[in-house]
Amino acid sequence: MAGYRVPEPDIAGLIGIDPNTLRKNIDRNFITSDQGQRQVAENLFRKATGEGREAVTAAIFSLKSRARCREAML
């Protein structure tokens, strides 16, 4: 998600941790590596296809960023 320029607070909220905890424990080299990108994508997919509140958030994010879906303006 960082590779798609998702803000750190949004990433932290999606995985259920405080943004400060994310910043403290993030390995920036991991996030930018191909392996890191693959693992982040796999985790997002797992959450998006799961159940509960996190699944809805992950699915919406995935659709908006990858499928270029947008919310309709009524």
PDB file of C-alpha atoms in Angstrom:
ATOM      1  CA  MET A   1       0.000   0.000   0.000  1.00  0.00           C
ATOM      2  CA  ALA A   2       2.889   2.319   0.659  1.00  0.00           C
ATOM      3  CA  GLY A   3       3.934   1.756  -2.937  1.00  0.00           C
ATOM      4  CA  TYR A   4       0.564   3.148  -3.985  1.00  0.00           C
ATOM      5  CA  ARG A   5       1.186   6.179  -1.766  1.00  0.00           C
ATOM      6  CA  VAL A   6      -1.473   5.230   0.788  1.00  0.00           C
ATOM      7  CA  PRO A   7      -0.886   7.423   3.875  1.00  0.00           C
ATOM      8  CA  GLU A   8       0.632   5.660   6.876  1.00  0.00           C
ATOM      9  CA  PRO A   9      -2.415   6.418   9.114  1.00  0.00           C
ATOM     10  CA  ASP A  10      -4.662   4.652   6.576  1.00  0.00           C
ATOM     11  CA  ILE A  11      -2.364   1.633   6.408  1.00  0.00           C
ATOM     12  CA  ALA A  12      -2.188   1.471  10.200  1.00  0.00           C
ATOM     13  CA  GLY A  13      -5.980   1.701  10.494  1.00  0.00           C
ATOM     14  CA  LEU A  14      -6.473  -1.070   7.960  1.00  0.00           C
ATOM     15  CA  ILE A  15      -4.215  -3.479   9.816  1.00  0.00           C
ATOM     16  CA  GLY A  16      -5.526  -2.382  13.195  1.00  0.00           C
ATOM     17  CA  ILE A  17      -2.527  -0.669  14.776  1.00  0.00           C
ATOM     18  CA  ASP A  18      -1.656   2.844  15.856  1.00  0.00           C
ATOM     19  CA  PRO A  19       0.170   4.946  13.215  1.00  0.00           C
ATOM     20  CA  ASN A  20       3.025   5.541  15.664  1.00  0.00           C
ATOM     21  CA  THR A  21       3.466   1.782  16.085  1.00  0.00           C
ATOM     22  CA  LEU A  22       3.584   1.384  12.316  1.00  0.00           C
ATOM     23  CA  ARG A  23       6.220   4.119  11.970  1.00  0.00           C
ATOM     24  CA  LYS A  24       8.269   2.654  14.823  1.00  0.00           C
ATOM     25  CA  ASN A  25       8.297  -0.876  13.405  1.00  0.00           C
ATOM     26  CA  ILE A  26       8.224  -0.286   9.663  1.00  0.00           C
ATOM     27  CA  ASP A  27      11.141  -1.490   7.615  1.00  0.00           C
ATOM     28  CA  ARG A  28      11.171   0.921   4.700  1.00  0.00           C
ATOM     29  CA  ASN A  29      13.461  -1.310   2.646  1.00  0.00           C
ATOM     30  CA  PHE A  30      10.995  -4.178   3.061  1.00  0.00           C
ATOM     31  CA  ILE A  31       8.032  -2.068   2.009  1.00  0.00           C
ATOM     32  CA  THR A  32       9.736  -0.928  -1.177  1.00  0.00           C
ATOM     33  CA  SER A  33      11.142  -4.324  -2.151  1.00  0.00           C
ATOM     34  CA  ASP A  34       9.387  -6.609  -4.607  1.00  0.00           C
ATOM     35  CA  GLN A  35       8.983  -9.235  -1.903  1.00  0.00           C
ATOM     36  CA  GLY A  36       7.521  -6.643   0.440  1.00  0.00           C
ATOM     37  CA  GLN A  37       5.074  -5.422  -2.204  1.00  0.00           C
ATOM     38  CA  ARG A  38       3.993  -8.990  -2.899  1.00  0.00           C
ATOM     39  CA  GLN A  39       3.439  -9.734   0.777  1.00  0.00           C
ATOM     40  CA  VAL A  40       1.484  -6.511   1.293  1.00  0.00           C
ATOM     41  CA  ALA A  41      -0.702  -7.341  -1.716  1.00  0.00           C
ATOM     42  CA  GLU A  42      -1.272 -10.877  -0.443  1.00  0.00           C
ATOM     43  CA  ASN A  43      -2.224  -9.555   2.998  1.00  0.00           C
ATOM     44  CA  LEU A  44      -4.631  -7.021   1.493  1.00  0.00           C
ATOM     45  CA  PHE A  45      -6.228  -9.757  -0.626  1.00  0.00           C
ATOM     46  CA  ARG A  46      -6.561 -12.051   2.404  1.00  0.00           C
ATOM     47  CA  LYS A  47      -8.228  -9.290   4.407  1.00  0.00           C
ATOM     48  CA  ALA A  48     -10.470  -8.205   1.506  1.00  0.00           C
ATOM     49  CA  THR A  49     -11.747 -11.739   1.021  1.00  0.00           C
ATOM     50  CA  GLY A  50     -12.211 -12.350   4.739  1.00  0.00           C
ATOM     51  CA  GLU A  51     -15.013 -11.329   7.027  1.00  0.00           C
ATOM     52  CA  GLY A  52     -15.778  -8.416   9.294  1.00  0.00           C
ATOM     53  CA  ARG A  53     -15.130  -4.698   9.269  1.00  0.00           C
ATOM     54  CA  GLU A  54     -11.531  -4.981   8.076  1.00  0.00           C
ATOM     55  CA  ALA A  55     -12.680  -7.041   5.087  1.00  0.00           C
ATOM     56  CA  VAL A  56     -15.045  -4.298   3.966  1.00  0.00           C
ATOM     57  CA  THR A  57     -12.367  -1.625   4.324  1.00  0.00           C
ATOM     58  CA  ALA A  58      -9.781  -3.715   2.474  1.00  0.00           C
ATOM     59  CA  ALA A  59     -12.228  -4.593  -0.309  1.00  0.00           C
ATOM     60  CA  ILE A  60     -13.214  -0.946  -0.811  1.00  0.00           C
ATOM     61  CA  PHE A  61      -9.572   0.115  -0.897  1.00  0.00           C
ATOM     62  CA  SER A  62      -8.702  -2.642  -3.347  1.00  0.00           C
ATOM     63  CA  LEU A  63     -11.566  -1.787  -5.683  1.00  0.00           C
ATOM     64  CA  LYS A  64     -10.793   1.925  -5.610  1.00  0.00           C
ATOM     65  CA  SER A  65      -7.057   1.548  -6.162  1.00  0.00           C
ATOM     66  CA  ARG A  66      -6.796  -1.449  -8.450  1.00  0.00           C
ATOM     67  CA  ALA A  67     -10.123  -1.629 -10.273  1.00  0.00           C
ATOM     68  CA  ARG A  68     -10.417   2.171 -10.388  1.00  0.00           C
ATOM     69  CA  CYS A  69     -13.952   2.028  -8.999  1.00  0.00           C
ATOM     70  CA  ARG A  70     -15.354   5.298  -7.726  1.00  0.00           C
ATOM     71  CA  GLU A  71     -18.258   6.180  -5.504  1.00  0.00           C
ATOM     72  CA  ALA A  72     -21.210   7.473  -7.484  1.00  0.00           C
ATOM     73  CA  MET A  73     -22.224  11.045  -6.812  1.00  0.00           C
ATOM     74  CA  LEU A  74     -25.962  11.234  -6.237  1.00  0.00           C
TER      75      LEU A  74
END
